[in-house]
XYZ file of C-alpha atoms in Angstrom:
205
model
C 76.799 91.030 119.993
C 79.125 92.060 117.136
C 77.991 93.353 113.779
C 77.922 91.119 110.718
C 80.860 91.404 108.361
C 79.185 89.980 105.293
C 80.541 92.257 102.555
C 83.742 92.050 100.576
C 85.810 95.089 99.685
C 85.388 94.235 95.983
C 81.599 94.218 96.158
C 81.547 97.563 97.993
C 84.198 99.167 95.757
C 81.828 100.793 93.190
C 79.911 102.541 95.978
C 83.123 103.754 97.594
C 84.360 105.038 94.236
C 81.161 107.117 94.138
C 81.832 108.380 97.676
C 85.399 109.188 96.600
C 84.237 111.308 93.655
C 81.731 113.193 95.813
C 84.240 114.003 98.551
C 86.910 114.888 95.944
C 84.488 117.432 94.458
C 83.823 118.785 97.941
C 87.558 119.193 98.564
C 88.024 121.038 95.259
C 85.125 123.320 96.170
C 87.190 124.646 99.085
C 89.828 126.155 96.779
C 89.077 129.871 96.959
C 89.448 130.249 93.190
C 86.542 127.837 92.738
C 84.629 128.598 95.931
C 83.678 132.125 94.868
C 82.150 130.777 91.643
C 79.976 128.207 93.429
C 76.577 129.443 94.677
C 76.272 129.678 98.441
C 73.343 127.245 98.320
C 75.633 124.578 96.837
C 78.186 125.035 99.639
C 75.355 124.725 102.161
C 74.021 121.584 100.450
C 77.477 119.976 100.476
C 77.849 120.571 104.184
C 74.345 119.211 104.825
C 75.032 115.955 102.964
C 78.609 115.488 104.160
C 77.778 114.039 107.585
C 75.032 111.631 106.437
C 77.283 110.491 103.575
C 80.190 109.931 105.941
C 78.041 107.915 108.367
C 76.697 105.832 105.487
C 80.236 105.109 104.303
C 81.215 104.231 107.875
C 78.272 101.856 108.267
C 79.168 100.024 105.055
C 82.876 99.878 105.934
C 81.988 98.336 109.286
C 80.337 95.415 107.487
C 83.304 94.694 105.225
C 85.439 91.655 105.880
C 88.985 92.863 105.288
C 90.404 89.365 105.638
C 92.489 87.635 108.251
C 94.951 89.993 109.876
C 97.062 89.614 112.953
C 95.756 91.391 116.011
C 98.708 93.773 116.083
C 98.367 94.922 112.462
C 97.705 98.688 112.263
C 94.344 99.641 110.816
C 95.896 101.603 107.970
C 97.456 98.360 106.728
C 94.325 96.282 107.312
C 92.197 98.202 104.789
C 93.474 96.944 101.450
C 91.052 98.850 99.206
C 91.926 102.081 97.435
C 88.376 103.483 97.141
C 87.745 102.895 100.850
C 90.997 104.597 101.772
C 90.312 107.494 99.405
C 86.776 108.003 100.718
C 87.764 108.539 104.331
C 90.937 110.438 103.463
C 89.046 112.962 101.340
C 86.206 113.223 103.863
C 88.691 114.112 106.602
C 90.417 116.558 104.247
C 87.114 118.273 103.436
C 86.131 118.722 107.079
C 89.626 119.985 107.843
C 89.468 122.569 105.060
C 86.053 123.768 106.231
C 87.372 124.171 109.780
C 90.527 125.984 108.633
C 88.508 128.485 106.622
C 85.752 128.975 109.194
C 88.043 129.551 112.155
C 90.829 131.245 110.155
C 93.475 128.795 111.374
C 96.918 129.075 109.822
C 99.198 126.043 109.495
C 102.245 127.998 108.397
C 104.245 126.374 105.613
C 101.796 123.438 105.317
C 98.699 125.608 104.984
C 96.702 124.644 101.838
C 95.727 128.300 101.340
C 98.348 129.978 99.201
C 99.088 133.735 99.449
C 96.397 135.740 97.655
C 98.937 137.640 95.538
C 100.151 134.465 93.784
C 98.915 133.701 90.237
C 95.780 131.559 90.037
C 97.500 128.422 88.677
C 100.288 128.591 91.242
C 97.748 128.903 94.052
C 95.765 125.955 92.655
C 98.875 123.762 92.500
C 99.697 124.753 96.076
C 96.177 123.824 97.190
C 96.312 120.472 95.385
C 99.699 119.712 96.894
C 98.532 120.278 100.452
C 95.117 118.607 100.097
C 95.319 115.725 97.635
C 99.125 115.653 97.765
C 99.168 114.868 101.472
C 96.748 111.970 101.063
C 98.948 109.410 102.816
C 99.335 111.565 105.928
C 95.621 112.319 105.878
C 94.844 108.613 105.486
C 96.966 107.811 108.540
C 94.926 110.364 110.486
C 91.674 108.903 109.160
C 92.740 105.365 110.061
C 93.881 106.508 113.487
C 90.734 108.368 114.528
C 87.974 108.792 111.935
C 87.390 105.170 110.880
C 87.560 103.715 114.424
C 85.168 106.407 115.612
C 82.737 105.664 112.798
C 82.834 101.958 113.594
C 81.798 102.701 117.168
C 79.062 105.174 116.186
C 77.524 103.052 113.422
C 77.704 99.667 115.172
C 74.363 99.969 117.067
C 72.514 100.895 113.855
C 73.843 97.811 112.044
C 71.948 95.557 114.477
C 68.593 97.057 113.516
C 66.497 96.133 110.449
C 68.251 97.658 107.435
C 65.632 100.282 106.547
C 65.222 101.403 110.165
C 68.960 101.436 110.837
C 69.753 103.485 107.739
C 66.894 105.893 108.407
C 68.055 106.558 111.956
C 71.652 106.825 110.803
C 70.736 109.438 108.187
C 68.754 111.342 110.816
C 71.829 111.321 113.052
C 73.923 112.564 110.136
C 71.566 115.458 109.511
C 71.676 116.256 113.225
C 75.473 116.374 113.083
C 75.279 118.667 110.047
C 72.904 120.956 111.931
C 75.356 121.013 114.848
C 78.154 121.896 112.417
C 76.116 124.836 111.086
C 75.514 126.023 114.642
C 79.228 125.795 115.352
C 80.051 127.740 112.205
C 77.469 130.384 113.085
C 79.240 130.937 116.404
C 82.753 130.803 114.978
C 83.552 134.459 115.770
C 82.524 134.009 119.382
C 84.412 130.725 119.682
C 87.536 132.147 118.055
C 87.490 135.124 120.424
C 87.072 132.823 123.414
C 89.987 130.618 122.373
C 92.194 133.651 121.757
C 91.299 135.090 125.151
C 91.969 131.789 126.920
C 95.308 131.366 125.137
C 96.287 134.902 126.094
C 95.629 134.187 129.771
C 97.563 130.916 129.683
C 100.632 132.321 127.908
C 100.649 135.757 129.457
C 104.104 136.320 130.940
C 104.272 137.001 134.655
């Protein structure tokens, strides 16, 4: 049994514009010049709501009829709605920025974190260039993995009565947020384990 696709992209657009604004604010909150001015409780709240919000967006997207497309058309071309594309692009960007900061991962010349000695405005422009500025590349990644994954995860909930399905989906989202907090709490241990494993693999004979 497949889920109903009884929504149009136009009808859902206002809600996805709201999702877009929320995730855009979350992305901006990861710029270190802003992050230090935001209370820790706000950062915690954003992480708590991020997973339920993403699952809700995924559940709605799964019910949208994107029109007749050939079977071989890539997903990134199938979704012809800017707010839908922006929502999942910015969500993926936000989670990526959280992971980069938490696990202190460096991406070299494409790292959104500019050198600390740069002037504030220059560092902000650098951050914007490698977060919002790489939106097309991030959208390709979202269309390749995030959106298909959300369609699979949210499909069973769409077959339940609406109130029950949404309630269970939000509970799952909060569970994923709790798992993310647990992962972040153990980031030092995880980082040390990865470093140790990499050292054993690449240790010259």
